Tab-separated table of C-alpha atoms and ligand atoms in Angstrom:
chain	number	residue	atom	x	y	z
A	1	MET	CA	109.787	333.403	125.566
A	2	ALA	CA	107.598	332.819	122.504
A	3	ARG	CA	105.792	329.581	121.791
A	4	ALA	CA	103.761	328.377	118.792
A	5	PHE	CA	102.065	325.190	117.686
A	6	ALA	CA	101.428	323.937	114.145
A	7	PRO	CA	99.486	320.752	113.334
A	8	GLY	CA	100.356	317.840	111.088
A	9	LYS	CA	98.165	316.848	108.161
A	10	CYS	CA	96.509	313.862	106.591
A	11	ILE	CA	95.719	313.626	102.863
A	12	LEU	CA	92.159	312.348	102.471
A	13	PHE	CA	92.070	312.260	98.664
A	14	GLY	CA	94.314	312.907	95.695
A	15	GLU	CA	97.869	311.909	96.644
A	16	HIS	CA	99.973	311.183	93.546
A	17	ALA	CA	97.182	312.365	91.219
A	18	VAL	CA	97.932	315.929	92.425
A	19	VAL	CA	101.382	315.608	90.832
A	20	TYR	CA	99.536	315.314	87.464
A	21	GLY	CA	97.297	318.342	87.963
A	22	GLN	CA	94.380	316.687	89.800
A	23	PRO	CA	93.152	318.194	93.098
A	24	ALA	CA	94.183	316.893	96.545
A	25	VAL	CA	92.222	317.270	99.793
A	26	ALA	CA	94.040	317.359	103.136
A	27	VAL	CA	92.893	317.980	106.701
A	28	SER	CA	94.855	319.200	109.703
A	29	ILE	CA	95.119	316.755	112.602
A	30	GLU	CA	95.331	317.401	116.340
A	31	ALA	CA	98.915	316.167	116.727
A	32	GLY	CA	101.653	318.577	115.687
A	33	VAL	CA	104.833	320.395	116.613
A	34	GLU	CA	105.319	323.032	119.311
A	35	VAL	CA	108.356	325.321	119.155
A	36	SER	CA	109.476	327.476	122.097
A	37	ILE	CA	112.100	330.183	121.635
A	38	SER	CA	113.783	332.395	124.202
A	39	GLU	CA	116.738	334.746	124.119
A	40	SER	CA	119.858	333.278	125.665
A	41	ASN	CA	123.608	333.747	125.838
A	42	ARG	CA	124.327	330.851	123.436
A	43	TRP	CA	122.588	329.211	120.482
A	44	SER	CA	120.988	325.886	121.426
A	45	LEU	CA	118.430	323.377	120.154
A	46	GLU	CA	116.989	320.919	122.629
A	47	GLY	CA	119.835	321.820	125.029
A	48	MET	CA	122.558	320.987	122.474
A	49	PRO	CA	124.624	323.530	120.497
A	50	PHE	CA	122.590	324.605	117.424
A	51	GLU	CA	124.234	323.536	114.157
A	52	ALA	CA	122.493	325.442	111.360
A	53	SER	CA	123.542	323.007	108.593
A	54	LYS	CA	121.793	320.110	110.353
A	55	HIS	CA	118.482	321.997	110.578
A	56	PRO	CA	117.780	323.510	107.165
A	57	HIS	CA	114.121	324.401	107.883
A	58	ILE	CA	114.972	326.316	111.052
A	59	SER	CA	118.032	328.068	109.644
A	60	HIS	CA	116.178	329.085	106.449
A	61	ILE	CA	113.477	330.767	108.546
A	62	LEU	CA	116.014	332.442	110.846
A	63	ASN	CA	118.449	333.643	108.200
A	64	ASP	CA	116.724	333.897	104.814
A	65	ILE	CA	113.202	334.873	105.893
A	66	PHE	CA	113.673	336.880	109.103
A	67	GLN	CA	117.339	337.804	108.605
A	68	TYR	CA	117.528	337.428	112.360
A	69	SER	CA	120.448	339.289	113.930
A	70	GLY	CA	119.325	339.495	117.573
A	71	PRO	CA	120.757	337.705	120.628
A	72	PRO	CA	121.386	333.920	120.505
A	73	LEU	CA	118.269	331.795	120.903
A	74	GLU	CA	117.398	328.743	122.910
A	75	ILE	CA	115.038	326.666	120.729
A	76	ASP	CA	112.984	323.750	122.030
A	77	ILE	CA	110.801	321.438	119.956
A	78	LYS	CA	108.025	319.129	121.156
A	79	SER	CA	106.471	316.884	118.513
A	80	SER	CA	103.533	314.519	118.827
A	81	LEU	CA	103.869	313.409	115.162
A	82	TYR	CA	105.655	310.362	113.804
A	83	SER	CA	108.385	311.663	111.508
A	84	ALA	CA	108.925	310.473	107.908
A	85	ALA	CA	105.397	309.045	108.120
A	86	GLY	CA	103.586	311.326	105.648
A	87	LEU	CA	102.053	313.425	108.444
A	88	GLY	CA	103.776	316.662	107.483
A	89	SER	CA	106.143	316.876	110.455
A	90	SER	CA	108.724	319.059	108.685
A	91	ALA	CA	105.988	321.449	107.491
A	92	ALA	CA	104.598	321.654	111.042
A	93	LEU	CA	108.109	322.340	112.369
A	94	SER	CA	108.680	325.114	109.793
A	95	ASN	CA	105.324	326.717	110.521
A	96	ALA	CA	105.695	326.516	114.318
A	97	MET	CA	109.219	327.958	114.041
A	98	GLY	CA	108.026	330.812	111.799
A	99	ALA	CA	105.097	331.634	114.097
A	100	ALA	CA	107.201	331.497	117.294
A	101	LEU	CA	109.930	333.692	115.790
A	102	GLN	CA	107.356	336.226	114.579
A	103	GLU	CA	105.932	336.349	118.104
A	104	LEU	CA	109.406	336.824	119.616
A	105	VAL	CA	110.542	339.638	117.302
A	106	ASP	CA	107.161	341.395	117.070
A	107	PRO	CA	104.815	340.350	119.906
A	108	GLU	CA	102.273	343.030	118.916
A	109	SER	CA	101.716	341.562	115.426
A	110	THR	CA	98.857	339.193	114.674
A	111	LEU	CA	99.730	335.890	113.091
A	112	ASP	CA	99.091	336.048	109.323
A	113	LEU	CA	98.389	332.433	108.338
A	114	ILE	CA	98.854	332.984	104.599
A	115	SER	CA	102.300	334.559	105.113
A	116	LEU	CA	103.103	331.694	107.476
A	117	ALA	CA	102.046	329.102	104.880
A	118	ARG	CA	104.290	330.825	102.304
A	119	MET	CA	107.165	330.920	104.778
A	120	GLY	CA	106.775	327.212	105.554
A	121	HIS	CA	106.585	326.351	101.843
A	122	SER	CA	109.776	328.287	101.180
A	123	ALA	CA	111.531	326.391	104.022
A	124	GLU	CA	110.315	323.030	102.658
A	125	ALA	CA	111.437	323.901	99.109
A	126	ASN	CA	114.816	325.053	100.380
A	127	ALA	CA	115.313	321.772	102.271
A	128	GLN	CA	114.067	319.607	99.352
A	129	LYS	CA	116.228	320.899	96.495
A	130	GLY	CA	113.515	323.230	95.204
A	131	ARG	CA	110.781	320.572	94.971
A	132	ALA	CA	107.888	320.821	97.417
A	133	SER	CA	104.147	320.986	97.027
A	134	PRO	CA	102.421	323.524	99.315
A	135	THR	CA	99.952	320.872	100.601
A	136	ASP	CA	101.565	320.176	103.978
A	137	THR	CA	102.503	323.747	104.863
A	138	ALA	CA	99.153	325.258	103.737
A	139	THR	CA	97.114	322.648	105.642
A	140	SER	CA	99.244	323.039	108.759
A	141	ALA	CA	99.047	326.849	108.675
A	142	LEU	CA	95.367	327.286	107.754
A	143	GLY	CA	93.926	324.226	109.532
A	144	GLY	CA	90.612	322.566	108.665
A	145	CYS	CA	90.100	321.094	105.217
A	146	VAL	CA	92.327	322.383	102.404
A	147	VAL	CA	92.207	321.728	98.654
A	148	VAL	CA	95.335	322.063	96.529
A	149	SER	CA	94.706	322.129	92.788
A	150	GLY	CA	95.454	323.808	89.487
A	151	SER	CA	92.446	326.113	89.908
A	152	SER	CA	89.983	326.613	92.754
A	153	PRO	CA	87.260	323.895	92.490
A	154	ALA	CA	83.547	324.852	92.669
A	155	GLY	CA	82.160	324.960	96.213
A	156	THR	CA	85.512	325.879	97.783
A	157	LYS	CA	86.820	329.242	98.992
A	158	HIS	CA	90.007	330.404	97.267
A	159	ILE	CA	92.600	331.470	99.862
A	160	PHE	CA	95.860	332.093	97.979
A	161	ASP	CA	98.043	330.974	95.088
A	162	ALA	CA	101.476	329.466	95.491
A	163	THR	CA	104.284	329.496	92.926
A	164	LEU	CA	107.624	327.750	93.056
A	165	GLU	CA	110.610	327.756	90.713
A	166	THR	CA	111.628	324.100	90.622
A	167	PRO	CA	114.513	322.470	88.735
A	168	GLU	CA	111.809	321.365	86.226
A	169	GLY	CA	110.427	324.893	85.738
A	170	SER	CA	107.806	327.082	87.356
A	171	ARG	CA	104.905	325.395	89.198
A	172	ASN	CA	101.648	327.009	90.339
A	173	TRP	CA	98.979	325.885	92.761
A	174	SER	CA	95.678	327.281	93.954
A	175	ILE	CA	94.959	326.771	97.684
A	176	SER	CA	91.303	326.728	98.760
A	177	LYS	CA	89.377	325.860	101.895
A	178	VAL	CA	86.246	323.769	102.251
A	179	GLU	CA	83.842	324.519	105.057
A	180	ILE	CA	82.780	321.228	106.561
A	181	PRO	CA	79.792	320.986	108.896
A	182	GLU	CA	80.517	320.348	112.624
A	183	ILE	CA	81.336	316.671	112.780
A	184	GLU	CA	80.962	315.418	116.334
A	185	ASP	CA	80.992	311.668	116.029
A	186	VAL	CA	83.574	310.866	113.346
A	187	TRP	CA	87.317	310.642	113.934
A	188	LEU	CA	90.409	309.996	111.897
A	189	VAL	CA	92.670	307.233	113.143
A	190	LEU	CA	96.087	307.106	111.532
A	191	GLY	CA	98.066	303.898	111.598
A	192	PHE	CA	101.836	304.206	111.152
A	193	THR	CA	103.450	301.115	109.602
A	194	GLY	CA	106.773	302.044	111.242
A	195	ILE	CA	108.365	302.218	107.781
A	196	GLY	CA	109.649	305.571	106.491
A	197	SER	CA	107.756	306.892	103.481
A	198	PRO	CA	110.204	308.059	100.762
A	199	THR	CA	108.003	310.549	98.870
A	200	GLY	CA	110.565	311.223	96.094
A	201	ASP	CA	111.023	307.497	95.333
A	202	MET	CA	107.284	306.818	95.323
A	203	VAL	CA	106.574	309.759	92.993
A	204	ALA	CA	109.388	308.583	90.688
A	205	GLY	CA	107.937	305.037	90.714
A	206	VAL	CA	104.530	306.289	89.543
A	207	SER	CA	106.201	308.345	86.823
A	208	GLU	CA	108.062	305.223	85.575
A	209	LEU	CA	104.833	303.207	85.624
A	210	LEU	CA	103.015	305.841	83.547
A	211	LYS	CA	105.866	305.906	81.039
A	212	SER	CA	105.854	302.131	80.608
A	213	ASP	CA	102.053	301.779	80.708
A	214	PRO	CA	100.351	305.041	79.633
A	215	LEU	CA	96.907	303.444	80.102
A	216	LYS	CA	97.496	303.752	83.872
A	217	MET	CA	96.756	307.453	83.440
A	218	LYS	CA	93.077	306.466	83.672
A	219	GLU	CA	93.704	305.550	87.339
A	220	ILE	CA	95.108	309.049	87.957
A	221	GLU	CA	92.042	310.582	86.276
A	222	ALA	CA	89.760	308.317	88.321
A	223	ILE	CA	91.458	309.504	91.540
A	224	GLY	CA	90.729	313.071	90.393
A	225	GLU	CA	87.024	312.244	89.956
A	226	ILE	CA	86.861	310.442	93.321
A	227	THR	CA	88.503	313.488	94.931
A	228	TYR	CA	85.808	315.817	93.521
A	229	SER	CA	82.991	313.548	94.680
A	230	GLY	CA	84.643	313.025	98.118
A	231	LEU	CA	84.872	316.805	98.412
A	232	ARG	CA	81.160	317.246	97.664
A	233	GLU	CA	80.230	314.619	100.285
A	234	LEU	CA	82.549	316.248	102.846
A	235	SER	CA	80.929	319.661	102.299
A	236	SER	CA	77.511	318.184	102.991
A	237	GLY	CA	78.749	316.179	106.004
A	238	ASN	CA	77.798	312.842	104.454
A	239	MET	CA	80.537	310.830	106.133
A	240	GLU	CA	79.338	307.385	104.968
A	241	GLU	CA	79.870	308.534	101.386
A	242	VAL	CA	83.216	310.132	102.278
A	243	GLY	CA	84.312	306.743	103.628
A	244	ARG	CA	83.121	304.988	100.480
A	245	ALA	CA	85.112	307.440	98.351
A	246	MET	CA	88.202	306.736	100.486
A	247	ASN	CA	87.835	302.993	99.787
A	248	GLU	CA	87.483	303.663	96.059
A	249	CYS	CA	90.552	305.901	96.147
A	250	GLN	CA	92.539	303.105	97.827
A	251	GLU	CA	91.583	300.700	95.013
A	252	ARG	CA	93.059	303.105	92.463
A	253	LEU	CA	96.173	303.755	94.580
A	254	ARG	CA	96.782	299.973	94.628
A	255	LYS	CA	96.586	299.944	90.833
A	256	ILE	CA	99.365	302.525	90.555
A	257	GLY	CA	101.552	300.442	92.852
A	258	VAL	CA	101.868	302.715	95.878
A	259	SER	CA	100.287	300.494	98.520
A	260	SER	CA	102.327	297.843	100.364
A	261	PRO	CA	101.677	294.640	102.362
A	262	GLU	CA	102.179	296.589	105.621
A	263	LEU	CA	99.630	299.248	104.627
A	264	GLU	CA	97.166	296.600	103.395
A	265	ASN	CA	97.574	294.735	106.689
A	266	LEU	CA	96.551	297.813	108.723
A	267	ILE	CA	93.741	298.730	106.302
A	268	SER	CA	92.174	295.272	106.471
A	269	ALA	CA	92.610	295.149	110.285
A	270	THR	CA	90.435	298.279	110.631
A	271	GLU	CA	87.951	297.614	107.814
A	272	SER	CA	85.045	296.305	109.873
A	273	HIS	CA	85.068	299.379	112.161
A	274	SER	CA	85.764	301.995	109.474
A	275	LEU	CA	83.518	304.064	107.222
A	276	GLY	CA	86.508	304.011	104.884
A	277	ALA	CA	90.248	303.407	105.003
A	278	LYS	CA	93.178	304.111	102.690
A	279	LEU	CA	96.861	304.897	102.663
A	280	THR	CA	97.638	308.569	103.190
A	281	GLY	CA	100.584	310.451	101.676
A	282	ALA	CA	103.170	308.866	99.439
A	283	GLY	CA	102.494	305.222	100.366
A	284	GLY	CA	105.044	302.403	100.273
A	285	GLY	CA	105.346	302.769	104.053
A	286	GLY	CA	104.158	305.684	106.134
A	287	CYS	CA	100.563	305.770	107.336
A	288	MET	CA	97.070	304.588	106.533
A	289	VAL	CA	94.000	306.471	107.712
A	290	SER	CA	90.642	305.187	108.879
A	291	LEU	CA	87.502	307.333	109.033
A	292	THR	CA	85.496	305.936	111.923
A	293	ARG	CA	82.800	306.369	114.557
A	294	ASN	CA	84.701	303.998	116.861
A	295	PRO	CA	88.240	305.428	117.251
A	296	GLN	CA	89.151	303.377	120.325
A	297	ARG	CA	88.375	300.095	118.617
A	298	VAL	CA	90.218	301.102	115.420
A	299	ALA	CA	93.284	302.193	117.437
A	300	GLU	CA	93.276	298.774	119.175
A	301	CYS	CA	92.984	296.958	115.829
A	302	ILE	CA	95.957	298.924	114.479
A	303	GLU	CA	98.056	298.084	117.539
A	304	ILE	CA	97.145	294.390	117.394
A	305	ALA	CA	98.113	294.351	113.705
A	306	GLY	CA	101.555	295.786	114.593
A	307	GLY	CA	100.986	299.457	113.699
A	308	ARG	CA	101.157	302.638	115.776
A	309	PRO	CA	97.835	304.514	116.043
A	310	LEU	CA	97.165	308.229	116.326
A	311	VAL	CA	93.581	309.376	116.936
A	312	SER	CA	92.485	312.825	115.782
A	313	LYS	CA	89.325	314.862	115.653
A	314	PHE	CA	88.268	315.725	112.132
A	315	GLY	CA	89.847	318.867	110.610
A	316	SER	CA	91.081	320.533	113.810
A	317	GLY	CA	92.606	324.051	113.901
A	318	GLY	CA	95.692	325.487	112.210
A	319	ALA	CA	98.895	327.160	113.435
A	320	ARG	CA	98.623	329.276	116.573
A	321	ILE	CA	100.581	331.139	119.221
A	322	VAL	CA	100.545	329.308	122.547
A	323	ALA	CA	99.981	331.642	125.491
A	324	GLU	CA	102.606	331.543	128.213
A	325	GLU	CA	101.677	329.590	131.338
A	326	ASN	CA	101.749	331.679	134.530
B	1	PMV	O1	103.678	311.664	102.119
B	1	PMV	P1	103.625	313.102	101.838
B	1	PMV	O2	102.977	313.918	102.854
B	1	PMV	O3	104.979	313.631	101.418
B	1	PMV	O4	102.644	313.277	100.590
B	1	PMV	C1	103.029	313.044	99.308
B	1	PMV	C2	101.916	313.416	98.372
B	1	PMV	C3	102.285	313.113	96.928
B	1	PMV	O5	101.133	313.423	96.165
B	1	PMV	C4	102.630	311.674	96.731
B	1	PMV	C5	103.460	313.973	96.461
B	1	PMV	C6	103.182	315.457	96.284
B	1	PMV	O6	104.176	316.214	96.105
B	1	PMV	O7	102.027	315.893	96.281
């Protein structure tokens, strides 16, 4: 039996603007996906016969990446993430699957997180018609605080470059990490609106807006500047300022039309206990995130306002092999 865990992610700054070449900052969260694999006499997923066409991420990793030809596998998945909520659940699944399969076929190898991030990105691109940014898979694999941008910003450590042939041509990203000081007393609380977040539709909506009103590009540029200043404050552990930058980012996200009444409802419910709060991911539905010193209270406020909370420590670890229990 081989078992691996990969975390979900939360975008702190830069969603949508990253599509136009600005940087985005994401952190791994504690919740994620655990995949267990063991050899068996028939292929199964969660006790049911495994149908490759219904699970493109898993079958891409098995067939295209590993070219697996061993005995049938029994695959089990445990997820503590809301799906279609902008928390990177498919990236976490791809990464956990890749890590568990690596452990099964070559238990002596050490987990190479960059190869895993590339593997996960390839699975995401394959499942999304060739269009996928490496943000979710890189953050889930590497853990901590990850910056995705055109080139590695000052004060960050360059980790690897990602390239993808998309239907619109070749795209390139630089993936860097930011070392953040130990943060003991600040948490992230995510609030899921319960509404699926259609990333493709939201990205298309922003593109339409920019075509009809090119002056809105100044909001995208402003998000880029807020992202750089948020990044500087994060590196120095100045969480009050990080929260302020999150609020400013939310103002700009509203102006490009990606917030929603449900997101605004959860953001305003948590405001008085948050250092900052904003939508995270594509918007429309999905999740908001609060940066707070009082996670219990914020989680209660989210529940009272009709959302589903998820509390996480700040920038927890990346993908890992889970040791077998004796
Ligand atoms: O909601 P998510 O995790 O799919 O994040 C989307 C982030 C966008 O910037 C809106 C799109 C992208 O490809 O970066």
